[in-house]
Coordinates of C-alpha atoms in Angstrom, one line a residue:
M1 CA 33.1 124.6 34.2
T2 CA 36.5 124.8 32.6
L3 CA 38.8 122.2 31.4
I4 CA 41.6 123.8 33.4
D5 CA 41.0 123.8 37.2
N6 CA 42.3 127.1 38.5
Q7 CA 43.5 125.3 41.6
I8 CA 45.7 122.9 39.6
R9 CA 48.6 124.1 37.5
P10 CA 48.8 122.3 34.1
N11 CA 51.8 119.9 34.2
A12 CA 52.8 117.8 31.2
S13 CA 55.1 115.6 33.3
A14 CA 52.2 114.4 35.3
L15 CA 51.2 112.3 32.3
L16 CA 54.5 110.2 32.5
P17 CA 52.9 107.5 34.7
I18 CA 50.2 106.9 32.0
L19 CA 52.9 107.0 29.3
L20 CA 54.9 104.4 31.3
F21 CA 51.8 102.1 31.5
L22 CA 51.2 102.4 27.8
V23 CA 54.9 101.8 26.9
T24 CA 55.1 98.8 29.3
F25 CA 51.9 97.2 28.0
I26 CA 52.4 97.9 24.3
G27 CA 56.2 97.4 24.3
T28 CA 55.7 94.0 25.9
G29 CA 53.1 93.1 23.3
I30 CA 55.4 94.1 20.5
Y31 CA 58.2 92.0 21.9
Y32 CA 56.1 88.9 22.1
Q33 CA 54.7 89.6 18.7
T34 CA 58.2 89.5 17.2
Q35 CA 58.8 86.2 19.0
G36 CA 55.7 84.7 17.4
V37 CA 53.8 84.2 20.6
D38 CA 50.0 83.8 20.3
Y39 CA 48.0 86.6 21.9
A40 CA 51.2 88.7 22.2
F41 CA 49.5 91.8 23.5
Y42 CA 47.8 89.8 26.3
Q43 CA 50.8 88.0 27.7
L44 CA 51.4 90.7 30.3
P45 CA 48.1 91.2 32.2
S46 CA 47.1 94.8 32.2
P47 CA 46.6 95.1 36.0
V48 CA 50.2 94.1 36.4
A49 CA 51.4 96.4 33.6
V50 CA 49.9 99.4 35.5
L51 CA 51.8 98.7 38.7
P52 CA 55.1 100.4 37.6
A53 CA 53.0 103.4 36.6
L54 CA 51.3 103.6 40.0
L55 CA 54.7 103.5 41.7
L56 CA 56.0 106.3 39.5
A57 CA 52.9 108.4 40.2
I58 CA 53.4 108.0 43.9
V59 CA 57.1 108.9 43.7
M60 CA 56.2 112.0 41.5
H61 CA 53.4 113.2 43.8
K62 CA 54.5 116.5 45.3
E63 CA 52.5 116.3 48.5
G64 CA 54.2 113.3 50.1
L65 CA 53.6 109.6 50.4
N66 CA 50.5 109.7 52.7
R67 CA 48.7 112.3 50.5
A68 CA 49.6 110.3 47.4
I69 CA 48.1 107.2 48.8
D70 CA 45.0 109.0 50.0
T71 CA 44.6 110.5 46.5
F72 CA 44.9 107.0 44.9
L73 CA 42.4 105.5 47.3
N74 CA 39.9 108.3 46.8
G75 CA 40.1 107.8 43.0
A76 CA 40.0 104.0 43.2
G77 CA 37.0 104.1 45.5
H78 CA 35.1 106.8 43.5
S79 CA 31.3 106.0 43.3
N80 CA 31.5 105.7 39.4
I81 CA 34.3 103.2 39.7
M82 CA 32.6 101.1 42.3
A83 CA 29.3 101.2 40.4
M84 CA 31.1 100.0 37.2
C85 CA 32.8 97.2 39.2
F86 CA 29.6 95.8 40.7
I87 CA 27.9 95.9 37.3
Y88 CA 30.9 94.0 35.8
L89 CA 30.3 91.3 38.4
L90 CA 26.6 91.0 37.7
A91 CA 27.2 91.0 34.0
G92 CA 29.8 88.3 34.2
A93 CA 27.6 86.2 36.4
F94 CA 24.7 86.4 34.1
A95 CA 26.8 85.6 31.0
T96 CA 28.4 82.6 32.7
V97 CA 25.1 81.2 34.1
A98 CA 23.3 81.7 30.8
K99 CA 26.0 79.9 28.9
A100 CA 26.1 77.0 31.4
T101 CA 22.3 76.6 31.2
G102 CA 22.2 76.5 27.4
G103 CA 21.0 80.0 26.7
V104 CA 23.7 80.8 24.2
D105 CA 23.3 77.6 22.2
A106 CA 19.5 78.1 22.2
T107 CA 19.8 81.7 20.9
V108 CA 22.2 80.6 18.1
N109 CA 19.9 77.8 17.1
L110 CA 17.0 80.3 17.0
G111 CA 18.9 82.4 14.6
L112 CA 20.1 79.6 12.4
T113 CA 16.5 78.4 11.8
V114 CA 15.5 81.7 10.3
I115 CA 18.5 82.3 8.0
P116 CA 17.6 81.8 4.3
S117 CA 20.4 80.4 2.1
S118 CA 20.7 83.8 0.3
F119 CA 21.0 85.7 3.6
I120 CA 23.9 83.8 5.3
L121 CA 26.3 86.7 5.9
P122 CA 23.7 89.2 7.0
G123 CA 22.1 86.5 9.1
I124 CA 25.3 85.7 10.9
F125 CA 25.8 89.5 11.5
L126 CA 22.3 89.8 13.0
I127 CA 22.8 86.7 15.2
S128 CA 26.2 88.1 16.5
A129 CA 24.6 91.5 17.0
F130 CA 21.7 90.1 19.0
I131 CA 23.8 87.9 21.2
A132 CA 26.3 90.7 21.9
T133 CA 23.5 93.1 22.7
A134 CA 22.0 90.5 25.1
M135 CA 25.3 89.3 26.6
G136 CA 27.1 92.7 26.7
T137 CA 30.4 91.2 25.5
S138 CA 32.0 91.0 22.1
M139 CA 34.4 88.4 23.3
G140 CA 31.7 86.1 24.7
T141 CA 29.8 86.5 21.4
I142 CA 32.8 85.6 19.3
G143 CA 33.4 82.6 21.4
A144 CA 29.8 81.4 21.0
V145 CA 29.3 82.2 17.3
A146 CA 32.7 81.9 15.7
P147 CA 32.9 78.1 15.7
I148 CA 29.4 77.8 14.1
A149 CA 30.3 80.6 11.6
L150 CA 33.5 78.8 10.6
G151 CA 31.5 75.6 10.0
I152 CA 29.1 77.5 7.8
A153 CA 31.9 79.2 5.9
E154 CA 33.6 75.9 5.2
A155 CA 30.4 74.1 4.2
A156 CA 29.3 77.0 1.9
G157 CA 32.7 77.9 0.4
I158 CA 32.6 81.4 1.9
D159 CA 35.9 83.2 2.4
K160 CA 37.0 82.6 6.0
A161 CA 38.4 86.1 6.5
L162 CA 35.1 87.6 5.3
M163 CA 33.1 85.4 7.6
A164 CA 35.4 86.4 10.5
G165 CA 34.8 90.0 9.6
V166 CA 31.0 89.4 9.7
V167 CA 31.2 87.9 13.2
L168 CA 33.4 90.7 14.4
S169 CA 31.1 93.3 12.9
G170 CA 28.0 91.9 14.6
A171 CA 29.9 91.5 17.9
M172 CA 31.1 95.1 18.0
F173 CA 27.6 96.4 17.0
G174 CA 26.0 94.6 19.9
D175 CA 28.7 95.3 22.4
N176 CA 28.5 99.0 21.5
L177 CA 24.8 99.2 22.1
S178 CA 24.3 96.7 24.9
I179 CA 23.3 98.3 28.3
I180 CA 25.3 95.6 30.1
S181 CA 28.4 96.0 28.1
D182 CA 31.4 97.2 30.1
T183 CA 32.0 100.0 27.5
T184 CA 28.4 101.3 28.0
I185 CA 28.8 101.1 31.7
A186 CA 32.1 103.0 31.6
A187 CA 30.8 105.6 29.2
T188 CA 27.6 106.3 31.0
R189 CA 29.1 106.4 34.4
T190 CA 32.0 108.6 33.5
Q191 CA 29.7 111.0 31.6
G192 CA 26.9 111.0 34.1
C193 CA 23.9 109.9 31.9
E194 CA 21.3 107.3 31.9
M195 CA 21.9 104.1 29.9
K196 CA 18.6 104.4 28.1
D197 CA 19.4 107.9 27.0
K198 CA 22.9 106.8 25.7
F199 CA 21.2 103.9 23.9
R200 CA 18.7 106.2 22.1
E201 CA 21.5 108.6 21.1
N202 CA 23.7 105.7 20.0
I203 CA 21.1 103.9 17.9
F204 CA 20.6 106.8 15.5
I205 CA 24.3 106.6 14.6
A206 CA 24.8 102.8 14.8
A207 CA 21.6 101.7 13.0
P208 CA 22.4 103.4 9.7
A209 CA 25.9 101.8 9.7
A210 CA 24.3 98.4 10.5
L211 CA 21.8 98.7 7.7
I212 CA 24.5 99.7 5.2
V213 CA 26.7 96.8 6.2
I214 CA 23.8 94.3 6.0
V215 CA 23.3 95.4 2.4
L216 CA 27.0 95.1 1.8
F217 CA 27.2 91.6 3.2
F218 CA 24.2 90.6 1.1
F219 CA 26.0 91.5 -2.1
L220 CA 29.4 90.0 -1.0
Q221 CA 28.0 86.5 -0.6
T222 CA 26.6 83.7 -2.9
P223 CA 23.6 81.6 -1.9
A224 CA 24.6 78.4 0.0
P225 CA 22.8 75.9 2.2
T226 CA 23.0 76.5 5.9
P227 CA 23.7 73.7 8.4
D228 CA 20.9 72.1 10.3
A229 CA 20.1 73.9 13.5
G230 CA 19.2 72.2 16.7
H231 CA 15.8 72.2 18.3
I232 CA 14.7 75.7 19.4
E233 CA 14.4 75.8 23.2
W234 CA 12.4 79.0 23.7
F235 CA 12.5 78.7 27.5
K236 CA 16.3 79.0 27.4
V237 CA 16.1 82.1 25.2
L238 CA 13.8 83.8 27.7
P239 CA 16.5 85.4 29.9
Y240 CA 18.1 87.1 26.9
L241 CA 14.8 88.4 25.6
T242 CA 13.8 89.6 29.1
I243 CA 16.9 91.7 29.7
L244 CA 16.7 93.2 26.2
V245 CA 13.1 94.3 26.8
L246 CA 13.8 95.6 30.3
A247 CA 16.8 97.4 29.2
V248 CA 15.0 99.2 26.4
L249 CA 12.2 100.1 28.9
G250 CA 14.8 101.9 30.9
M251 CA 14.9 99.7 34.1
N252 CA 17.8 100.2 36.4
V253 CA 20.7 98.1 35.1
F254 CA 21.4 96.5 38.5
L255 CA 17.8 95.3 38.6
V256 CA 17.9 94.2 34.9
L257 CA 21.0 92.0 35.5
A258 CA 19.6 90.6 38.8
I259 CA 16.4 89.6 37.1
G260 CA 18.3 88.1 34.2
L261 CA 20.6 86.2 36.6
I262 CA 17.6 84.8 38.5
L263 CA 15.8 83.8 35.2
A264 CA 18.9 82.1 33.8
G265 CA 19.4 80.1 37.0
G266 CA 15.7 79.2 37.1
V267 CA 15.9 77.9 33.5
G268 CA 18.9 75.8 34.4
L269 CA 17.3 74.3 37.5
V270 CA 14.1 73.5 35.6
Q271 CA 15.4 72.5 32.2
V272 CA 19.0 71.2 32.5
P273 CA 19.4 67.7 34.0
D274 CA 21.7 67.6 37.0
Y275 CA 21.9 71.3 37.2
S276 CA 21.7 72.0 40.9
M277 CA 21.6 75.0 43.2
S278 CA 25.2 74.3 44.1
Q279 CA 26.3 74.4 40.5
Y280 CA 24.3 77.6 40.0
T281 CA 26.2 79.3 42.9
K282 CA 29.5 78.1 41.5
D283 CA 28.6 79.5 38.0
I284 CA 27.8 82.9 39.6
Y285 CA 31.2 82.9 41.3
A286 CA 32.9 81.8 38.1
G287 CA 31.2 84.7 36.4
F288 CA 32.6 87.1 39.0
G289 CA 36.0 85.6 38.3
S290 CA 35.7 86.2 34.6
M291 CA 35.5 89.9 35.3
Q292 CA 38.6 89.9 37.6
E293 CA 41.0 91.6 35.1
I294 CA 38.7 94.5 34.2
F295 CA 37.5 94.8 37.8
I296 CA 41.1 95.2 39.2
L297 CA 42.2 97.4 36.3
S298 CA 39.3 99.7 36.7
I299 CA 40.1 100.3 40.3
M300 CA 43.8 100.9 39.6
I301 CA 43.1 103.2 36.6
G302 CA 40.7 105.1 38.8
G303 CA 43.4 105.7 41.4
L304 CA 46.1 106.4 38.8
G305 CA 43.8 108.9 37.0
A306 CA 43.1 110.7 40.3
M307 CA 46.8 111.2 40.9
V308 CA 47.5 112.3 37.4
K309 CA 44.6 114.8 37.6
A310 CA 45.8 116.1 41.0
Q311 CA 49.3 116.7 39.6
G312 CA 48.0 118.7 36.6
G313 CA 48.2 116.1 33.9
L314 CA 44.6 116.4 32.8
A315 CA 44.7 120.1 33.0
W316 CA 47.6 120.1 30.6
M317 CA 45.7 117.9 28.2
G318 CA 42.7 120.1 28.5
L319 CA 44.8 123.1 27.6
Q320 CA 46.1 121.5 24.5
I321 CA 42.6 120.4 23.4
E322 CA 41.3 124.0 24.0
K323 CA 44.0 125.2 21.6
L324 CA 42.9 122.6 19.0
I325 CA 39.3 123.6 19.4
A326 CA 40.2 127.3 18.9
L327 CA 42.1 126.3 15.8
F328 CA 39.3 124.3 14.3
S329 CA 36.4 126.6 15.3
R330 CA 37.7 129.9 14.0
S331 CA 34.2 131.3 13.6
H332 CA 33.9 131.1 17.4
T333 CA 30.2 130.3 17.1
E334 CA 28.6 128.0 19.7
E335 CA 27.8 125.5 17.0
A336 CA 31.4 125.5 15.8
N337 CA 32.8 125.1 19.3
E338 CA 30.4 122.3 20.1
R339 CA 31.2 120.5 16.9
A340 CA 34.9 120.8 17.5
A341 CA 34.4 119.5 21.1
E342 CA 32.5 116.5 19.8
L343 CA 35.3 115.7 17.3
G344 CA 37.7 116.2 20.2
I345 CA 35.9 113.6 22.3
A346 CA 36.0 111.2 19.4
G347 CA 39.7 111.8 19.0
I348 CA 40.4 111.2 22.7
A349 CA 38.7 107.9 22.6
T350 CA 40.4 106.8 19.4
L351 CA 43.9 107.8 20.6
T352 CA 43.7 106.2 24.0
N353 CA 42.2 103.0 22.6
T354 CA 45.0 102.7 20.0
C355 CA 47.4 102.8 22.9
T356 CA 45.7 100.4 25.2
A357 CA 44.0 98.0 22.7
N358 CA 41.1 97.9 25.2
N359 CA 38.0 100.0 24.5
T360 CA 36.8 99.9 28.1
V361 CA 40.1 101.0 29.5
S362 CA 40.3 103.8 26.9
I363 CA 36.9 105.1 28.1
I364 CA 37.9 104.9 31.7
V365 CA 41.2 106.7 31.0
S366 CA 39.7 109.5 28.9
G367 CA 36.3 109.7 30.6
D368 CA 36.9 112.6 33.0
L369 CA 38.6 114.8 30.4
A370 CA 35.8 114.1 27.9
K371 CA 33.2 115.0 30.5
E372 CA 34.9 118.3 31.3
L373 CA 35.2 119.1 27.5
A374 CA 31.5 118.3 27.1
E375 CA 30.4 120.5 30.0
K376 CA 32.5 123.4 28.8
H377 CA 31.1 123.3 25.3
E378 CA 27.5 122.3 26.2
V379 CA 27.7 118.8 24.7
T380 CA 25.0 116.7 26.4
P381 CA 26.2 113.8 28.6
K382 CA 24.3 111.3 26.5
R383 CA 26.0 112.7 23.4
S384 CA 29.5 112.5 24.9
A385 CA 28.9 109.0 26.3
S386 CA 27.7 107.9 22.8
L387 CA 30.7 109.4 21.0
L388 CA 33.2 107.9 23.5
D389 CA 31.7 104.4 23.2
I390 CA 31.3 104.6 19.4
F391 CA 34.9 105.7 18.6
A392 CA 36.4 103.3 21.1
C393 CA 34.4 100.6 19.4
V394 CA 35.6 101.7 16.0
C395 CA 39.2 101.7 17.0
Q396 CA 39.0 98.3 18.8
G397 CA 37.4 96.7 15.8
L398 CA 40.2 97.8 13.6
L399 CA 43.1 96.9 15.8
P400 CA 44.8 93.6 14.6
Y401 CA 46.3 93.4 18.1
G402 CA 42.9 93.7 19.8
A403 CA 41.5 90.8 21.7
Q404 CA 38.6 90.3 19.3
A405 CA 40.7 90.1 16.1
L406 CA 43.2 87.8 17.9
L407 CA 40.5 85.4 19.1
L408 CA 38.8 85.2 15.6
G409 CA 42.2 84.7 14.0
S410 CA 43.0 81.8 16.2
I411 CA 39.5 80.2 15.6
F412 CA 39.5 80.7 11.9
L413 CA 43.3 80.0 11.6
I414 CA 43.9 83.2 9.7
S415 CA 45.9 86.3 10.4
P416 CA 44.2 88.8 12.8
I417 CA 45.2 91.5 10.2
E418 CA 42.8 89.7 7.7
V419 CA 40.1 89.8 10.3
S420 CA 40.5 93.5 11.0
A421 CA 40.6 94.2 7.2
H422 CA 37.1 92.7 6.9
S423 CA 35.6 94.5 9.9
Y424 CA 33.4 96.6 7.6
Y425 CA 30.8 97.6 10.2
V426 CA 33.3 99.6 12.3
M427 CA 34.7 101.2 9.2
I428 CA 31.2 102.4 8.2
L429 CA 30.4 103.3 11.9
A430 CA 33.4 105.7 11.8
V431 CA 31.9 107.4 8.8
T432 CA 28.4 107.7 10.2
G433 CA 29.8 108.8 13.6
I434 CA 31.7 111.7 12.0
A435 CA 28.8 112.5 9.7
A436 CA 26.4 112.6 12.6
V437 CA 28.5 115.4 14.2
F438 CA 28.3 117.6 11.1
I439 CA 24.7 116.7 10.2
K440 CA 23.5 117.6 13.6
H441 CA 24.9 121.0 13.5
Q442 CA 23.9 121.6 9.9
L443 CA 20.3 120.7 10.8
R444 CA 20.5 123.1 13.7
Q445 CA 21.7 125.9 11.5
N446 CA 19.0 125.3 8.9
A447 CA 16.4 125.4 11.6
K448 CA 17.5 128.8 12.7
R449 CA 17.2 130.2 9.2

């Protein structure tokens, strides 16, 4: 397998539609930012921002309108894209039903009851991490935890920017590892590996970063009383605990989410007054709706990517990456080439996420190229999926114009730049991620001696 398909001639101009999408999306965000508009980079919905790019790709297609449309539809309807979209729907439904039936509040209360006064910041990090891992969404975690974390910060006299960074750190840790996270779904589907294998590969890189940041947060705080937690409702925590256990055991993600959705609904029907079957079905549909943007965008990006690939855009990118690999692996050993390829995958994820301010979109955009790069240099699918997800997570957590920093900034009434500046976990994750690439190959070399 080569990065350059012999049937497709490398063509840099084929990347213009993607460039147009990025310029439209980012340029609009910058404009609104200068106007002082809240959530400036989200005023133009990304599925709308991609429309001019799709039109340009169709116009540039060299084989005529009908063939261009066929190429788009084949890309949009690819099995990987469809699988991601249906998992998005199930994940959204579970998160919405669990929240409506009190699962989020119950999980937060469970965490608060076990936080010692000398362990507030590490405790909030762990709560955020647990909820994000269970819910599969950093944004949903921030929405659930941030108001409580703000109250704790104000009551205990903790710097609000630091507390916001703690919440963001935990949310990104859990979102990166969760098997129902859209980033995990995108990474595993594009790279062709099992979620449990990606999780196991990922945890060896993420866990050291988490342990380091827990120690860091411990020394950055002063002991303070925590607010009283509500009554622990273990029954309402059950759906979260169940999907965590089933996910770690390697059960099919569709079945995991279906079981979680049924359990969350059952909890609501049994435990929540006036929660009816009618409301349950409405919450499921509302959960579907919460995934509308990423659902539509995934389909459109899938189609756009297929047209760019057919016109030689990805082949051209592959050619440039091959040149960089040759430059940084002058010894031409297999280990050096593999190491350079892994760093290339990390760079692809970082670059695309910087441009799109959306870690899921960046994985979708760069997924095919990363897979071809991995196959050529014998990087395992679980390794490439892990690196894609990790470095998209790192970049997203550091972007002041990312959704997570913007949401925390609005809740804590501070600048999103302050939030990103205290996102210590993703900073450390970047270091452990790069270190893992070099340590892996160093261990392999030592083993051969």
